[in-house]
CSV table of C-alpha atoms in Angstrom, one decimal:
chain,number,residue,atom,x,y,z
A,1,UNK,CA,89.7,29.2,63.6
A,2,UNK,CA,90.1,28.7,59.8
A,3,UNK,CA,87.9,30.3,57.2
A,4,UNK,CA,86.2,27.0,56.5
A,5,UNK,CA,85.3,26.5,60.2
A,6,UNK,CA,84.0,30.1,60.3
A,7,UNK,CA,81.8,29.6,57.2
A,8,UNK,CA,80.5,26.3,58.6
A,9,UNK,CA,79.6,28.0,61.9
A,10,UNK,CA,77.7,30.7,60.1
A,11,UNK,CA,75.8,28.2,58.0
A,12,UNK,CA,74.9,26.3,61.2
A,13,UNK,CA,73.6,29.5,62.8
A,14,UNK,CA,71.5,30.3,59.7
A,15,UNK,CA,70.2,26.8,59.7
A,16,UNK,CA,69.2,27.1,63.4
A,17,UNK,CA,67.4,30.3,62.7
A,18,UNK,CA,65.4,28.6,59.9
A,19,UNK,CA,64.6,25.7,62.2
A,20,UNK,CA,63.4,28.3,64.9
A,21,UNK,CA,61.3,30.0,62.3
A,22,UNK,CA,59.8,26.7,61.2
A,23,UNK,CA,59.1,25.8,64.8
A,24,UNK,CA,57.3,29.1,65.3
A,25,UNK,CA,55.2,28.4,62.2
A,26,UNK,CA,54.3,24.8,63.3
A,27,UNK,CA,53.3,26.1,66.8
A,28,UNK,CA,51.1,28.8,65.3
A,29,UNK,CA,49.3,26.3,63.0
A,30,UNK,CA,49.0,23.8,65.8
A,31,UNK,CA,47.4,26.5,68.1
A,32,UNK,CA,44.9,27.5,65.4
A,33,UNK,CA,44.0,23.8,64.8
A,34,UNK,CA,43.9,23.1,68.5
A,35,UNK,CA,46.4,20.3,68.1
A,36,UNK,CA,48.7,21.1,70.9
A,37,UNK,CA,49.1,19.7,74.4
A,38,UNK,CA,50.9,21.7,77.1
A,39,UNK,CA,52.4,20.3,80.4
A,40,UNK,CA,54.4,17.3,81.5
A,41,UNK,CA,51.5,15.5,83.1
A,42,UNK,CA,49.1,16.2,80.2
A,43,UNK,CA,51.8,15.1,77.7
A,44,UNK,CA,52.4,11.9,79.6
A,45,UNK,CA,48.6,11.1,79.5
A,46,UNK,CA,48.4,11.8,75.8
A,47,UNK,CA,51.5,9.8,75.0
A,48,UNK,CA,50.1,6.9,77.0
A,49,UNK,CA,46.7,7.0,75.2
A,50,UNK,CA,47.6,8.0,71.6
A,51,UNK,CA,51.3,8.1,70.8
A,52,UNK,CA,50.8,7.5,67.1
A,53,UNK,CA,49.1,10.8,66.7
A,54,UNK,CA,52.0,12.9,68.2
A,55,UNK,CA,54.3,14.3,65.5
A,56,UNK,CA,56.6,16.5,67.7
A,57,UNK,CA,57.6,16.8,71.3
A,58,UNK,CA,59.2,19.9,72.7
A,59,UNK,CA,61.0,19.9,76.0
A,60,UNK,CA,61.6,23.4,77.3
A,61,UNK,CA,64.0,24.3,80.2
A,62,UNK,CA,66.2,27.2,81.2
A,63,UNK,CA,69.3,27.1,83.4
A,64,UNK,CA,67.3,27.0,86.6
A,65,UNK,CA,65.3,24.0,85.4
A,66,UNK,CA,68.5,22.1,84.7
A,67,UNK,CA,69.0,21.8,88.5
A,68,UNK,CA,65.5,20.4,89.0
A,69,UNK,CA,66.1,16.6,89.4
A,70,UNK,CA,62.4,15.6,89.3
A,71,UNK,CA,62.0,17.5,86.0
A,72,UNK,CA,65.1,15.9,84.5
A,73,UNK,CA,63.7,12.5,85.4
A,74,UNK,CA,60.5,13.4,83.6
A,75,UNK,CA,62.4,14.6,80.6
A,76,UNK,CA,64.4,11.4,80.5
A,77,UNK,CA,61.3,9.2,80.6
A,78,UNK,CA,59.6,11.3,77.9
A,79,UNK,CA,62.7,11.2,75.7
A,80,UNK,CA,62.9,7.5,76.0
A,81,UNK,CA,59.2,7.0,75.2
A,82,UNK,CA,59.5,9.4,72.2
A,83,UNK,CA,62.6,7.6,70.9
A,84,UNK,CA,60.9,4.2,71.2
A,85,UNK,CA,57.8,5.4,69.4
A,86,UNK,CA,59.6,7.4,66.6
A,87,UNK,CA,58.4,10.8,67.8
A,88,UNK,CA,60.6,13.7,66.9
A,89,UNK,CA,62.0,15.6,69.9
A,90,UNK,CA,63.4,19.1,70.2
A,91,UNK,CA,64.7,20.8,73.3
A,92,UNK,CA,64.0,24.6,73.5
A,93,UNK,CA,66.4,26.6,75.5
A,94,UNK,CA,64.3,29.7,76.0
A,95,UNK,CA,60.9,28.8,77.6
A,96,UNK,CA,60.0,32.5,77.9
A,97,UNK,CA,59.9,32.8,74.1
A,98,UNK,CA,57.9,29.6,73.9
A,99,UNK,CA,55.4,31.0,76.3
A,100,UNK,CA,55.0,34.1,74.1
A,101,UNK,CA,54.4,31.9,71.1
A,102,UNK,CA,51.8,29.9,72.9
A,103,UNK,CA,50.0,33.1,73.9
A,104,UNK,CA,50.7,32.3,77.6
A,105,UNK,CA,53.2,35.1,78.2
A,106,UNK,CA,52.4,38.7,79.0
A,107,UNK,CA,49.0,39.7,77.7
A,108,UNK,CA,48.2,36.2,76.4
A,109,UNK,CA,44.7,35.0,76.6
A,110,UNK,CA,45.4,31.9,78.6
A,111,UNK,CA,47.4,33.7,81.2
A,112,UNK,CA,45.0,36.7,81.4
A,113,UNK,CA,42.0,34.5,82.2
A,114,UNK,CA,41.3,33.9,85.8
A,115,UNK,CA,42.7,35.5,88.9
A,116,UNK,CA,46.1,36.9,89.6
A,117,UNK,CA,46.9,34.0,92.0
A,118,UNK,CA,46.5,31.3,89.3
A,119,UNK,CA,49.4,29.0,88.8
A,120,UNK,CA,51.3,29.6,85.5
A,121,UNK,CA,50.9,26.8,83.0
A,122,UNK,CA,53.6,24.1,82.8
A,123,UNK,CA,55.5,24.7,79.6
A,124,UNK,CA,58.2,22.2,80.1
A,125,UNK,CA,56.7,19.7,77.7
A,126,UNK,CA,54.6,20.6,74.6
A,127,UNK,CA,53.2,18.0,72.2
A,128,UNK,CA,52.1,18.7,68.7
A,129,UNK,CA,49.6,16.2,67.4
A,130,UNK,CA,48.5,15.5,63.8
A,131,UNK,CA,44.7,16.3,63.6
A,132,UNK,CA,44.5,16.1,59.8
A,133,UNK,CA,46.6,14.3,57.2
A,134,UNK,CA,47.1,17.7,55.5
A,135,UNK,CA,49.5,18.8,58.2
A,136,UNK,CA,51.9,16.1,57.1
A,137,UNK,CA,52.3,18.2,53.9
A,138,UNK,CA,53.2,21.3,55.9
A,139,UNK,CA,56.7,22.4,54.8
A,140,UNK,CA,57.6,23.8,58.2
A,141,UNK,CA,56.8,20.5,59.9
A,142,UNK,CA,58.7,18.7,57.2
A,143,UNK,CA,61.7,20.9,57.8
A,144,UNK,CA,61.6,20.2,61.6
A,145,UNK,CA,61.3,16.4,60.9
A,146,UNK,CA,64.3,16.6,58.6
A,147,UNK,CA,66.3,18.6,61.2
A,148,UNK,CA,65.5,16.0,63.8
A,149,UNK,CA,66.5,13.1,61.5
A,150,UNK,CA,69.8,14.8,60.5
A,151,UNK,CA,70.5,15.4,64.2
A,152,UNK,CA,70.0,11.7,65.0
A,153,UNK,CA,72.4,10.8,62.2
A,154,UNK,CA,75.0,12.9,64.0
A,155,UNK,CA,74.1,11.1,67.3
A,156,UNK,CA,72.4,14.1,68.7
A,157,UNK,CA,69.1,12.5,69.8
A,158,UNK,CA,67.6,15.6,71.4
A,159,UNK,CA,68.8,18.7,69.5
A,160,UNK,CA,68.6,22.0,71.3
A,161,UNK,CA,67.3,25.0,69.5
A,162,UNK,CA,67.0,28.6,70.6
A,163,UNK,CA,63.8,30.3,69.4
A,164,UNK,CA,64.6,33.6,67.8
A,165,UNK,CA,63.5,36.7,69.8
A,166,UNK,CA,61.2,39.1,68.0
């Protein structure tokens, strides 16, 4: 490995950390504005009814989910629909951290409500919608959109990011 390759690798890691931070900020704002849809089935319904209002699609899967053929078929269909409708897509490699961010993890309000036998929410697909035009001016969302666009220029249609642990 040359010094240039090492420096480029470090810059890429720093860039990925910034994208992860931007995603955390976008999710936090989307939660507070109630402009988030969670679940493969719920996402498919929203994409069918109002695709123009969706600004970001997150697909979350860990190593075990990669062997789930049905889930991979759903992902392929959602990815194709998002590409056809110019919706930015990101793949999140650590769904546990995503659950924490969406307040569904340990101690989260959505997971704590109801009985202990309740089925955990499906976090494999998360859509962020645009409730107000002011969100388009959000710098974190702009950073994510730029990252997705740059990834597409490099023929990486669904970039994978790792949310930073806290």
